[in-house]
XYZ file of N, CA, C and O in Angstrom:
852
model
N -8.529 6.445 -24.935
C -8.698 7.260 -23.746
C -8.392 8.712 -24.057
O -7.627 9.023 -24.972
N -8.953 9.632 -23.256
C -8.763 11.059 -23.489
C -7.422 11.559 -22.979
O -7.018 12.679 -23.286
N -6.704 10.757 -22.189
C -5.447 11.225 -21.626
C -4.289 10.993 -22.589
O -4.112 9.891 -23.101
N -3.434 12.013 -22.814
C -2.263 11.827 -23.684
C -1.214 10.918 -23.061
O -0.333 10.429 -23.769
N -1.299 10.689 -21.758
C -0.299 9.856 -21.094
C -0.339 8.413 -21.581
O 0.616 7.666 -21.401
N -1.455 7.996 -22.177
C -1.539 6.627 -22.670
C -0.593 6.378 -23.846
O -0.210 5.243 -24.107
N -0.216 7.447 -24.564
C 0.603 7.290 -25.761
C 1.948 8.004 -25.662
O 2.954 7.517 -26.164
N 1.982 9.157 -25.022
C 3.191 9.982 -24.988
C 4.221 9.427 -24.008
O 3.872 8.974 -22.911
N 5.488 9.479 -24.425
C 6.570 9.056 -23.535
C 7.052 10.212 -22.668
O 7.456 10.012 -21.528
N 7.006 11.427 -23.216
C 7.519 12.597 -22.508
C 6.408 13.607 -22.256
O 5.527 13.792 -23.090
N 6.499 14.270 -21.109
C 5.509 15.268 -20.714
C 6.268 16.518 -20.293
O 7.183 16.450 -19.457
N 5.917 17.663 -20.874
C 6.617 18.912 -20.592
C 5.631 19.972 -20.097
O 4.491 20.037 -20.558
N 6.127 20.785 -19.179
C 5.374 21.945 -18.703
C 6.315 23.154 -18.726
O 7.540 23.011 -18.879
N 5.757 24.348 -18.582
C 6.563 25.561 -18.542
C 6.971 25.888 -17.112
O 6.150 25.828 -16.187
N 8.260 26.242 -16.930
C 8.691 26.690 -15.610
C 8.446 28.191 -15.477
O 7.852 28.826 -16.360
N 8.931 28.789 -14.389
C 8.659 30.209 -14.130
C 9.339 31.134 -15.131
O 8.985 32.314 -15.258
N 10.322 30.575 -15.865
C 11.003 31.377 -16.901
C 10.503 31.056 -18.307
O 11.147 31.413 -19.298
N 9.368 30.374 -18.361
C 8.758 29.985 -19.640
C 9.641 29.054 -20.473
O 9.634 29.101 -21.706
N 10.411 28.208 -19.765
C 11.197 27.175 -20.427
C 10.489 25.831 -20.276
O 9.898 25.547 -19.227
N 10.553 25.013 -21.323
C 9.940 23.698 -21.244
C 10.798 22.761 -20.395
O 12.004 22.662 -20.598
N 10.184 22.096 -19.446
C 10.888 21.141 -18.579
C 10.047 19.879 -18.433
O 8.825 19.905 -18.598
N 10.720 18.771 -18.130
C 10.033 17.543 -17.748
C 9.957 17.512 -16.226
O 10.989 17.431 -15.563
N 8.770 17.598 -15.651
C 8.662 17.671 -14.187
C 9.106 16.379 -13.522
O 8.776 15.284 -13.970
N 9.892 16.529 -12.462
C 10.353 15.369 -11.702
C 9.732 15.317 -10.305
O 9.750 14.263 -9.670
N 9.211 16.456 -9.844
C 8.590 16.504 -8.515
C 7.184 17.069 -8.638
O 6.940 18.005 -9.397
N 6.291 16.487 -7.875
C 4.907 16.960 -7.870
C 4.424 17.054 -6.438
O 4.512 16.075 -5.678
N 3.960 18.237 -6.052
C 3.334 18.430 -4.740
C 1.855 18.716 -4.992
O 1.508 19.769 -5.537
N 1.025 17.770 -4.625
C -0.420 17.942 -4.821
C -0.944 18.875 -3.732
O -0.673 18.669 -2.540
N -1.676 19.864 -4.149
C -2.120 20.931 -3.255
C -2.984 20.400 -2.124
O -3.876 19.575 -2.328
N -2.688 20.875 -0.918
C -3.497 20.505 0.243
C -4.942 20.963 0.030
O -5.197 22.065 -0.454
N -5.873 20.113 0.375
C -7.285 20.393 0.143
C -7.838 19.637 -1.052
O -9.054 19.493 -1.189
N -6.943 19.144 -1.928
C -7.367 18.308 -3.056
C -7.938 17.003 -2.523
O -7.361 16.383 -1.633
N -9.066 16.577 -3.052
C -9.715 15.374 -2.539
C -9.626 14.181 -3.479
O -9.803 13.040 -3.046
N -9.347 14.442 -4.773
C -9.342 13.329 -5.728
C -8.238 13.505 -6.758
O -7.993 14.610 -7.231
N -7.555 12.385 -7.084
C -6.671 12.350 -8.248
C -7.467 11.645 -9.333
O -7.744 10.445 -9.240
N -7.850 12.410 -10.356
C -8.763 11.889 -11.371
C -8.076 10.893 -12.298
O -6.838 10.797 -12.348
N -8.874 10.177 -13.047
C -8.397 9.111 -13.915
C -7.210 9.542 -14.781
O -7.289 10.513 -15.516
N -6.093 8.810 -14.648
C -4.908 8.979 -15.499
C -4.315 10.376 -15.421
O -3.648 10.838 -16.351
N -4.511 11.066 -14.307
C -4.082 12.460 -14.190
C -2.585 12.580 -13.893
O -1.922 13.506 -14.362
N -2.056 11.661 -13.111
C -0.631 11.675 -12.742
C -0.018 10.381 -13.261
O -0.101 9.333 -12.624
N 0.600 10.479 -14.452
C 1.017 9.228 -15.100
C 2.102 9.490 -16.140
O 1.967 9.106 -17.291
N 3.208 10.153 -15.699
C 4.256 10.484 -16.659
C 5.608 9.946 -16.188
O 5.915 9.888 -15.006
N 6.430 9.582 -17.171
C 7.681 8.867 -16.916
C 8.682 9.645 -16.070
O 9.458 9.057 -15.320
N 8.718 10.950 -16.214
C 9.776 11.737 -15.573
C 9.585 11.903 -14.065
O 10.518 12.298 -13.364
N 8.420 11.591 -13.553
C 8.125 11.834 -12.134
C 9.017 10.975 -11.229
O 9.061 9.756 -11.358
N 9.711 11.640 -10.297
C 10.588 10.955 -9.348
C 10.104 11.075 -7.907
O 10.457 10.239 -7.069
N 9.314 12.119 -7.637
C 8.873 12.339 -6.255
C 7.494 12.979 -6.245
O 7.226 13.901 -7.013
N 6.625 12.471 -5.395
C 5.286 13.045 -5.283
C 4.917 13.170 -3.810
O 5.244 12.305 -2.995
N 4.277 14.288 -3.480
C 3.753 14.518 -2.134
C 2.236 14.554 -2.217
O 1.662 15.315 -2.999
N 1.604 13.710 -1.418
C 0.144 13.547 -1.452
C -0.445 14.057 -0.135
O -0.047 13.593 0.941
N -1.398 14.993 -0.188
C -1.969 15.526 1.054
C -2.949 14.545 1.694
O -3.518 13.680 1.021
N -3.151 14.698 2.975
C -4.077 13.823 3.699
C -5.526 14.091 3.320
O -6.411 13.304 3.660
N -5.762 15.203 2.598
C -7.125 15.525 2.160
C -7.610 14.615 1.034
O -8.809 14.550 0.761
N -6.693 13.885 0.372
C -7.071 12.982 -0.717
C -7.957 11.859 -0.187
O -7.607 11.177 0.783
N -9.088 11.666 -0.835
C -10.000 10.578 -0.455
C -10.130 9.521 -1.536
O -10.646 8.429 -1.284
N -9.660 9.850 -2.763
C -9.835 8.915 -3.872
C -8.689 9.053 -4.879
O -8.304 10.162 -5.242
N -8.133 7.902 -5.301
C -7.163 7.852 -6.393
C -7.766 6.961 -7.470
O -7.894 5.745 -7.285
N -8.161 7.572 -8.588
C -8.845 6.817 -9.625
C -7.861 6.018 -10.486
O -6.643 6.161 -10.380
N -8.391 5.172 -11.349
C -7.596 4.258 -12.153
C -6.646 4.959 -13.110
O -6.853 6.101 -13.500
N -5.582 4.240 -13.482
C -4.643 4.738 -14.468
C -3.528 5.595 -13.919
O -2.518 5.808 -14.582
N -3.664 6.099 -12.706
C -2.635 6.957 -12.135
C -1.406 6.138 -11.735
O -1.523 5.005 -11.257
N -0.223 6.736 -11.967
C 1.088 6.222 -11.534
C 1.555 4.971 -12.284
O 2.680 4.525 -12.079
N 0.745 4.431 -13.185
C 1.121 3.181 -13.834
C 2.396 3.323 -14.669
O 3.231 2.419 -14.708
N 2.558 4.464 -15.355
C 3.743 4.692 -16.182
C 4.845 5.465 -15.458
O 5.839 5.850 -16.083
N 4.694 5.672 -14.176
C 5.698 6.426 -13.399
C 6.837 5.491 -12.993
O 7.067 5.231 -11.803
N 7.564 5.011 -13.983
C 8.588 4.004 -13.743
C 9.841 4.557 -13.070
O 10.675 3.787 -12.589
N 9.977 5.885 -13.025
C 11.136 6.505 -12.373
C 10.812 7.036 -10.984
O 11.641 7.712 -10.369
N 9.633 6.714 -10.490
C 9.210 7.212 -9.189
C 10.060 6.595 -8.073
O 10.180 5.369 -7.983
N 10.654 7.454 -7.253
C 11.525 7.007 -6.165
C 10.849 7.173 -4.809
O 10.782 6.243 -4.013
N 10.332 8.386 -4.537
C 9.798 8.689 -3.213
C 8.355 9.171 -3.276
O 8.005 10.011 -4.100
N 7.540 8.609 -2.393
C 6.180 9.092 -2.164
C 6.092 9.576 -0.729
O 6.435 8.833 0.203
N 5.658 10.818 -0.552
C 5.461 11.384 0.780
C 3.964 11.589 0.982
O 3.325 12.328 0.222
N 3.433 10.945 1.992
C 2.004 11.086 2.289
C 1.847 11.897 3.562
O 2.355 11.513 4.636
N 1.144 13.024 3.451
C 0.981 13.942 4.586
C -0.174 13.522 5.493
O -1.096 14.297 5.758
N -0.119 12.299 5.950
C -1.126 11.767 6.854
C -0.570 10.530 7.534
O 0.542 10.082 7.231
N -1.348 9.962 8.419
C -0.925 8.764 9.134
C -1.325 7.516 8.350
O -2.076 7.597 7.375
N -0.852 6.391 8.791
C -1.232 5.137 8.139
C -2.732 4.902 8.283
O -3.375 4.325 7.395
N -3.327 5.377 9.373
C -4.779 5.269 9.542
C -5.515 6.051 8.455
O -6.528 5.593 7.915
N -4.995 7.241 8.132
C -5.599 8.049 7.062
C -5.481 7.342 5.716
O -6.415 7.341 4.913
N -4.305 6.745 5.460
C -4.071 6.054 4.187
C -5.069 4.916 3.995
O -5.518 4.649 2.875
N -5.425 4.246 5.069
C -6.362 3.119 4.982
C -7.745 3.545 4.504
O -8.517 2.715 4.014
N -8.052 4.828 4.647
C -9.394 5.305 4.302
C -9.511 5.860 2.885
O -10.586 6.280 2.469
N -8.396 5.875 2.127
C -8.449 6.369 0.749
C -9.055 5.296 -0.152
O -8.740 4.112 -0.033
N -9.902 5.708 -1.064
C -10.454 4.802 -2.063
C -9.482 4.721 -3.238
O -9.364 5.661 -4.021
N -8.766 3.591 -3.350
C -7.816 3.385 -4.437
C -8.468 2.457 -5.454
O -8.864 1.342 -5.127
N -8.561 2.935 -6.701
C -9.347 2.236 -7.711
C -8.814 0.850 -8.035
O -9.571 -0.100 -8.203
N -7.488 0.709 -8.174
C -6.893 -0.598 -8.426
C -5.434 -0.578 -7.986
O -4.880 0.474 -7.669
N -4.791 -1.734 -7.968
C -3.420 -1.821 -7.452
C -2.457 -0.946 -8.230
O -1.509 -0.377 -7.662
N -2.669 -0.791 -9.534
C -1.741 -0.009 -10.353
C -1.920 1.492 -10.166
O -1.098 2.290 -10.624
N -2.999 1.904 -9.492
C -3.211 3.310 -9.167
C -2.508 3.696 -7.872
O -2.439 4.871 -7.532
N -2.006 2.702 -7.169
C -1.340 2.935 -5.895
C 0.094 3.386 -6.154
O 0.875 2.645 -6.740
N 0.467 4.597 -5.714
C 1.833 5.072 -5.988
C 2.905 4.197 -5.356
O 4.058 4.213 -5.784
N 2.549 3.420 -4.335
C 3.503 2.486 -3.734
C 4.043 1.497 -4.755
O 5.171 1.036 -4.652
N 3.210 1.156 -5.731
C 3.579 0.092 -6.659
C 4.813 0.456 -7.475
O 5.632 -0.407 -7.802
N 4.974 1.732 -7.808
C 6.122 2.169 -8.589
C 7.256 2.713 -7.725
O 8.427 2.636 -8.104
N 6.941 3.299 -6.588
C 7.949 3.999 -5.786
C 8.887 3.033 -5.063
O 8.498 1.933 -4.678
N 10.132 3.487 -4.890
C 11.086 2.726 -4.089
C 10.828 2.915 -2.604
O 11.048 2.004 -1.807
N 10.385 4.124 -2.243
C 10.200 4.450 -0.820
C 8.840 5.106 -0.600
O 8.428 5.960 -1.384
N 8.189 4.708 0.478
C 6.893 5.295 0.830
C 6.980 5.822 2.255
O 7.262 5.068 3.193
N 6.738 7.128 2.400
C 6.841 7.783 3.698
C 5.460 8.244 4.160
O 4.690 8.806 3.379
N 5.162 8.015 5.417
C 3.948 8.535 6.033
C 4.356 9.370 7.246
O 5.533 9.401 7.619
N 3.390 10.012 7.856
C 3.685 10.847 9.021
C 3.213 10.167 10.299
O 2.208 9.448 10.307
N 3.952 10.407 11.375
C 3.501 9.949 12.686
C 2.567 11.002 13.278
O 2.214 11.988 12.618
N 2.166 10.795 14.514
C 1.190 11.701 15.129
C 1.755 13.092 15.373
O 1.014 14.040 15.613
N 3.096 13.226 15.292
C 3.740 14.533 15.455
C 4.001 15.212 14.119
O 4.635 16.273 14.074
N 3.525 14.586 13.026
C 3.704 15.175 11.714
C 5.081 14.961 11.123
O 5.457 15.646 10.162
N 5.836 13.999 11.659
C 7.182 13.707 11.160
C 7.130 12.528 10.200
O 6.466 11.522 10.466
N 7.853 12.640 9.079
C 7.888 11.555 8.104
C 8.731 10.382 8.611
O 9.764 10.582 9.260
N 8.295 9.188 8.272
C 9.127 8.003 8.496
C 8.881 7.010 7.362
O 7.791 6.950 6.791
N 9.917 6.263 7.025
C 9.815 5.248 5.993
C 8.992 4.088 6.532
O 9.246 3.582 7.634
N 8.017 3.642 5.752
C 7.112 2.593 6.212
C 7.811 1.235 6.115
O 7.792 0.585 5.075
N 8.419 0.834 7.220
C 9.080 -0.465 7.332
C 8.237 -1.404 8.187
O 8.017 -2.557 7.840
N 7.753 -0.866 9.316
C 6.865 -1.618 10.199
C 5.438 -1.115 9.990
O 5.106 0.000 10.380
N 4.628 -1.931 9.373
C 3.230 -1.579 9.126
C 2.396 -2.090 10.288
O 2.196 -3.298 10.446
N 1.945 -1.163 11.129
C 1.143 -1.514 12.308
C -0.286 -1.055 12.047
O -0.584 0.145 12.075
N -1.154 -1.998 11.750
C -2.546 -1.668 11.468
C -3.289 -1.432 12.771
O -3.123 -2.190 13.731
N -4.101 -0.380 12.831
C -4.738 -0.008 14.096
C -5.775 -1.030 14.558
O -6.518 -1.591 13.750
N -5.800 -1.264 15.858
C -6.825 -2.118 16.457
C -8.195 -1.513 16.178
O -8.391 -0.307 16.246
N -9.125 -2.363 15.813
C -10.460 -1.904 15.446
C -10.677 -1.888 13.948
O -11.823 -1.851 13.487
N -9.581 -1.923 13.168
C -9.711 -2.012 11.705
C -10.349 -3.342 11.344
O -10.008 -4.377 11.913
N -11.260 -3.315 10.393
C -11.936 -4.549 9.983
C -11.574 -4.998 8.579
O -11.837 -6.141 8.208
N -10.948 -4.101 7.784
C -10.685 -4.449 6.386
C -9.377 -3.824 5.909
O -9.040 -2.698 6.252
N -8.618 -4.593 5.113
C -7.510 -4.055 4.336
C -7.994 -4.104 2.897
O -8.161 -5.180 2.328
N -8.232 -2.951 2.308
C -8.971 -2.903 1.049
C -8.088 -3.181 -0.164
O -6.867 -3.310 -0.081
N -8.730 -3.232 -1.307
C -8.152 -3.649 -2.581
C -6.857 -2.908 -2.934
O -6.824 -1.692 -2.994
N -5.769 -3.667 -3.123
C -4.508 -3.097 -3.578
C -3.864 -2.117 -2.625
O -2.996 -1.345 -3.031
N -4.236 -2.145 -1.355
C -3.847 -1.089 -0.422
C -2.329 -0.922 -0.283
O -1.825 0.191 -0.199
N -1.587 -2.026 -0.254
C -0.132 -1.943 -0.092
C 0.597 -2.616 -1.260
O 1.763 -2.986 -1.139
N -0.068 -2.739 -2.368
C 0.487 -3.442 -3.530
C 1.817 -2.851 -3.969
O 1.951 -1.643 -4.144
N 2.795 -3.722 -4.127
C 4.089 -3.327 -4.656
C 4.990 -2.599 -3.687
O 6.087 -2.174 -4.072
N 4.578 -2.446 -2.430
C 5.409 -1.704 -1.482
C 6.755 -2.398 -1.298
O 6.825 -3.601 -1.065
N 7.826 -1.617 -1.400
C 9.170 -2.183 -1.348
C 9.856 -1.998 -0.001
O 10.936 -2.555 0.228
N 9.269 -1.194 0.887
C 9.934 -0.900 2.160
C 9.394 -1.718 3.330
O 10.101 -1.909 4.323
N 8.159 -2.202 3.230
C 7.564 -2.913 4.359
C 8.282 -4.241 4.597
O 8.419 -5.062 3.691
N 8.737 -4.437 5.832
C 9.370 -5.695 6.222
C 8.530 -6.463 7.248
O 8.560 -7.696 7.280
N 7.807 -5.717 8.079
C 7.018 -6.342 9.139
C 5.591 -5.807 9.106
O 5.380 -4.603 8.994
N 4.624 -6.707 9.200
C 3.217 -6.328 9.235
C 2.589 -6.847 10.527
O 2.743 -8.030 10.861
N 1.894 -5.949 11.227
C 1.203 -6.308 12.468
C -0.295 -6.158 12.221
O -0.784 -5.059 11.964
N -1.008 -7.270 12.269
C -2.423 -7.300 11.914
C -3.268 -7.556 13.151
O -3.081 -8.569 13.839
N -4.221 -6.669 13.460
C -5.048 -6.868 14.659
C -6.076 -7.977 14.457
O -6.459 -8.307 13.325
N -6.529 -8.520 15.546
C -7.530 -9.590 15.517
C -8.852 -9.104 14.936
O -9.662 -9.904 14.444
N -9.084 -7.781 14.976
C -10.349 -7.216 14.493
C -10.510 -7.310 12.972
O -11.616 -7.153 12.460
N -9.424 -7.587 12.231
C -9.506 -7.663 10.768
C -10.392 -8.835 10.348
O -10.192 -9.968 10.781
N -11.365 -8.540 9.493
C -12.287 -9.562 8.992
C -12.056 -9.867 7.511
O -12.329 -10.975 7.054
N -11.570 -8.864 6.753
C -11.409 -9.006 5.314
C -10.075 -8.433 4.873
O -9.703 -7.325 5.272
N -9.342 -9.189 4.052
C -8.155 -8.678 3.370
C -8.444 -8.816 1.888
O -8.475 -9.920 1.351
N -8.678 -7.688 1.240
C -9.248 -7.693 -0.106
C -8.206 -7.998 -1.182
O -7.004 -8.084 -0.931
N -8.710 -8.110 -2.390
C -7.954 -8.500 -3.571
C -6.646 -7.728 -3.716
O -6.624 -6.509 -3.691
N -5.531 -8.443 -3.833
C -4.204 -7.893 -4.107
C -3.753 -6.849 -3.090
O -2.975 -5.938 -3.408
N -4.195 -6.992 -1.852
C -3.828 -6.035 -0.809
C -2.324 -5.975 -0.587
O -1.766 -4.916 -0.286
N -1.647 -7.122 -0.725
C -0.194 -7.174 -0.524
C 0.529 -7.667 -1.782
O 1.619 -8.233 -1.699
N -0.059 -7.436 -2.929
C 0.490 -7.911 -4.197
C 1.926 -7.430 -4.412
O 2.230 -6.252 -4.325
N 2.831 -8.371 -4.656
C 4.239 -8.105 -4.953
C 4.958 -7.332 -3.854
O 5.866 -6.525 -4.128
N 4.623 -7.596 -2.604
C 5.387 -7.041 -1.470
C 6.560 -7.980 -1.190
O 6.595 -8.701 -0.193
N 7.534 -7.947 -2.092
C 8.595 -8.947 -2.096
C 9.565 -8.823 -0.925
O 10.277 -9.779 -0.606
N 9.636 -7.671 -0.283
C 10.572 -7.487 0.829
C 9.951 -7.768 2.188
O 10.607 -7.594 3.221
N 8.730 -8.207 2.193
C 8.048 -8.538 3.439
C 8.694 -9.760 4.093
O 8.903 -10.787 3.441
N 9.042 -9.635 5.365
C 9.736 -10.715 6.074
C 8.872 -11.390 7.132
O 8.850 -12.616 7.228
N 8.154 -10.575 7.929
C 7.427 -11.124 9.073
C 5.997 -10.613 9.132
O 5.752 -9.420 8.927
N 5.071 -11.517 9.423
C 3.681 -11.156 9.669
C 3.347 -11.547 11.104
O 3.546 -12.699 11.507
N 2.853 -10.580 11.868
C 2.449 -10.819 13.249
C 0.939 -10.622 13.337
O 0.434 -9.538 13.035
N 0.249 -11.648 13.766
C -1.212 -11.579 13.851
C -1.633 -11.649 15.313
O -1.293 -12.604 16.026
N -2.396 -10.644 15.767
C -2.811 -10.557 17.161
C -4.046 -11.408 17.424
O -5.098 -10.922 17.860
N -3.916 -12.664 17.141
C -4.994 -13.621 17.372
C -4.437 -15.017 17.235
O -3.234 -15.213 17.035
N -5.304 -15.988 17.320
C -4.892 -17.380 17.186
C -4.939 -17.802 15.721
O -5.489 -17.089 14.870
N -4.415 -18.969 15.443
C -4.492 -19.504 14.090
C -5.946 -19.754 13.699
O -6.338 -19.565 12.544
N -6.752 -20.161 14.678
C -8.177 -20.386 14.426
C -8.862 -19.080 14.005
O -9.722 -19.063 13.122
N -8.464 -17.971 14.649
C -9.007 -16.663 14.271
C -8.579 -16.284 12.853
O -9.372 -15.742 12.067
N -7.332 -16.584 12.526
C -6.809 -16.269 11.192
C -7.610 -16.971 10.102
O -7.853 -16.412 9.039
N -8.030 -18.189 10.375
C -8.776 -18.961 9.388
C -10.165 -18.381 9.108
O -10.797 -18.747 8.116
N -10.598 -17.458 9.946
C -11.914 -16.845 9.761
C -11.861 -15.609 8.858
O -12.909 -15.089 8.460
N -10.661 -15.140 8.534
C -10.524 -13.942 7.693
C -10.909 -14.272 6.258
O -10.564 -15.327 5.726
N -11.623 -13.357 5.630
C -12.037 -13.506 4.234
C -10.976 -12.868 3.337
O -10.784 -11.655 3.355
N -10.270 -13.698 2.550
C -9.232 -13.213 1.649
C -9.796 -13.103 0.232
O -10.436 -14.030 -0.264
N -9.508 -11.972 -0.437
C -10.014 -11.763 -1.784
C -9.302 -12.601 -2.824
O -9.893 -12.976 -3.840
N -8.016 -12.898 -2.600
C -7.228 -13.671 -3.556
C -5.953 -14.130 -2.864
O -5.655 -13.718 -1.743
N -5.169 -14.953 -3.565
C -3.905 -15.397 -2.977
C -2.972 -14.231 -2.700
O -2.213 -14.248 -1.716
N -3.014 -13.199 -3.532
C -2.125 -12.057 -3.344
C -2.638 -11.093 -2.281
O -1.991 -10.083 -1.991
N -3.799 -11.398 -1.697
C -4.290 -10.641 -0.547
C -3.561 -11.057 0.719
O -3.466 -10.296 1.678
N -3.084 -12.294 0.709
C -2.519 -12.883 1.925
C -1.045 -12.522 2.046
O -0.234 -12.899 1.197
N -0.665 -11.777 3.102
C 0.750 -11.402 3.248
C 1.669 -12.600 3.428
O 2.874 -12.500 3.200
N 1.114 -13.751 3.823
C 1.920 -14.961 3.961
C 2.494 -15.413 2.622
O 3.458 -16.186 2.586
N 1.904 -14.950 1.523
C 2.393 -15.308 0.196
C 3.839 -14.854 -0.002
O 4.608 -15.485 -0.726
N 4.205 -13.749 0.647
C 5.535 -13.167 0.457
C 6.406 -13.226 1.710
O 7.631 -13.236 1.604
N 5.810 -13.242 2.882
C 6.584 -13.214 4.127
C 7.297 -14.537 4.382
O 6.805 -15.608 4.037
N 8.462 -14.432 5.009
C 9.227 -15.625 5.363
C 8.708 -16.258 6.653
O 8.808 -17.472 6.848
N 8.155 -15.419 7.531
C 7.730 -15.908 8.843
C 6.326 -15.422 9.173
O 5.959 -14.287 8.853
N 5.573 -16.278 9.855
C 4.211 -15.944 10.269
C 4.069 -16.288 11.748
O 4.383 -17.405 12.179
N 3.601 -15.298 12.530
C 3.485 -15.481 13.977
C 2.048 -15.224 14.429
O 1.375 -14.317 13.923
N 1.605 -16.000 15.396
C 0.326 -15.777 16.067
C 0.586 -15.759 17.563
O 1.688 -16.101 18.026
N -0.422 -15.374 18.325
C -0.295 -15.359 19.785
C -0.782 -16.683 20.371
O -1.823 -17.200 19.965
N -0.007 -17.205 21.339
C -0.477 -18.401 22.041
C -1.360 -17.980 23.210
O -1.669 -16.792 23.391
N -1.760 -18.940 24.023
C -2.685 -18.647 25.131
C -2.065 -17.752 26.200
O -2.772 -17.139 27.013
N -0.730 -17.620 26.177
C -0.036 -16.746 27.134
C 0.390 -15.418 26.504
O 1.200 -14.686 27.063
N -0.166 -15.136 25.328
C 0.149 -13.902 24.594
C 1.612 -13.799 24.198
O 2.188 -12.704 24.155
N 2.223 -14.930 23.899
C 3.580 -14.969 23.369
C 3.529 -15.228 21.868
O 2.669 -15.985 21.389
N 4.454 -14.608 21.122
C 4.512 -14.845 19.685
C 5.096 -16.221 19.400
O 6.151 -16.577 19.918
N 4.393 -16.988 18.571
C 4.869 -18.310 18.184
C 4.675 -18.507 16.680
O 3.816 -17.878 16.069
N 5.511 -19.366 16.116
C 5.298 -19.805 14.737
C 4.461 -21.075 14.779
O 4.904 -22.086 15.339
N 3.260 -21.036 14.225
C 2.436 -22.251 14.271
C 3.063 -23.369 13.451
O 3.539 -23.157 12.342
N 3.069 -24.559 14.040
C 3.627 -25.728 13.347
C 2.550 -26.756 13.014
O 2.784 -27.660 12.223
N 1.357 -26.583 13.596
C 0.257 -27.494 13.320
C -0.998 -26.694 13.013
O -1.246 -25.641 13.611
N -1.780 -27.177 12.097
C -3.048 -26.546 11.757
C -4.170 -27.536 12.010
O -4.160 -28.647 11.472
N -5.104 -27.140 12.846
C -6.305 -27.940 13.089
C -7.485 -27.122 12.575
O -7.855 -26.108 13.165
N -8.060 -27.549 11.461
C -9.210 -26.844 10.900
C -10.430 -27.174 11.752
O -10.743 -28.358 11.964
N -11.091 -26.154 12.291
C -12.208 -26.385 13.227
C -13.318 -27.242 12.626
O -13.640 -27.138 11.443
N -13.899 -28.084 13.460
C -15.027 -28.899 13.067
C -16.171 -28.001 12.597
O -16.480 -26.976 13.216
N -16.771 -28.376 11.484
C -17.872 -27.593 10.952
C -17.458 -26.594 9.883
O -18.320 -25.999 9.233
N -16.126 -26.420 9.693
C -15.647 -25.528 8.646
C -16.026 -26.075 7.282
O -15.805 -27.249 6.993
N -16.619 -25.225 6.442
C -17.024 -25.650 5.103
C -16.007 -25.226 4.065
O -15.664 -25.976 3.155
N -15.489 -24.002 4.204
C -14.542 -23.458 3.246
C -13.356 -22.881 3.996
O -13.523 -22.167 4.982
N -12.155 -23.215 3.547
C -10.966 -22.555 4.035
C -10.690 -21.401 3.064
O -10.368 -21.623 1.894
N -10.850 -20.142 3.510
C -10.772 -19.007 2.588
C -9.378 -18.843 2.001
O -8.409 -19.266 2.552
């Protein structure tokens, strides 16, 4: 590969006094639309701020950022859902201890409760892979596809709340076992006919079902 990050352990840049330093913080300039292949991939990085203008994170990024602690995303969770992330290892969540997004008032909050917006139809490839802060996921009935490794290694996930019935859940197209948040969550809830949260104890696969995804 053309990137030195594939081989080098240390990465140095010049500070304002022309001294060599290992950068620990990176603020990606607002208006940037793409993080190119293997562009941000150095061991010393501890904190990165990503603007909401980013539309694509290409492969190889963040994979070697083993010291990454905090990711600050200057957009809402709805904005994050629209970024094209090349693979799970390109997702800065995978390395970071903490992932912060902004609410509608522009204030940062740690992503503990992941509330996916009603009307969303897809959770794309590797979208929340490796996230360490998410404990609760709220999935709307409108979701049709949960793609490959969407929740890969979300080990701290505790509860999944699905705004539909178990029968509706069985209609979702899962890309792989690691797409399913139930793989890691301790509890799974659906809505009963009175719109109360319940833990399903029985599964009745609908007549005519050919494949259980």
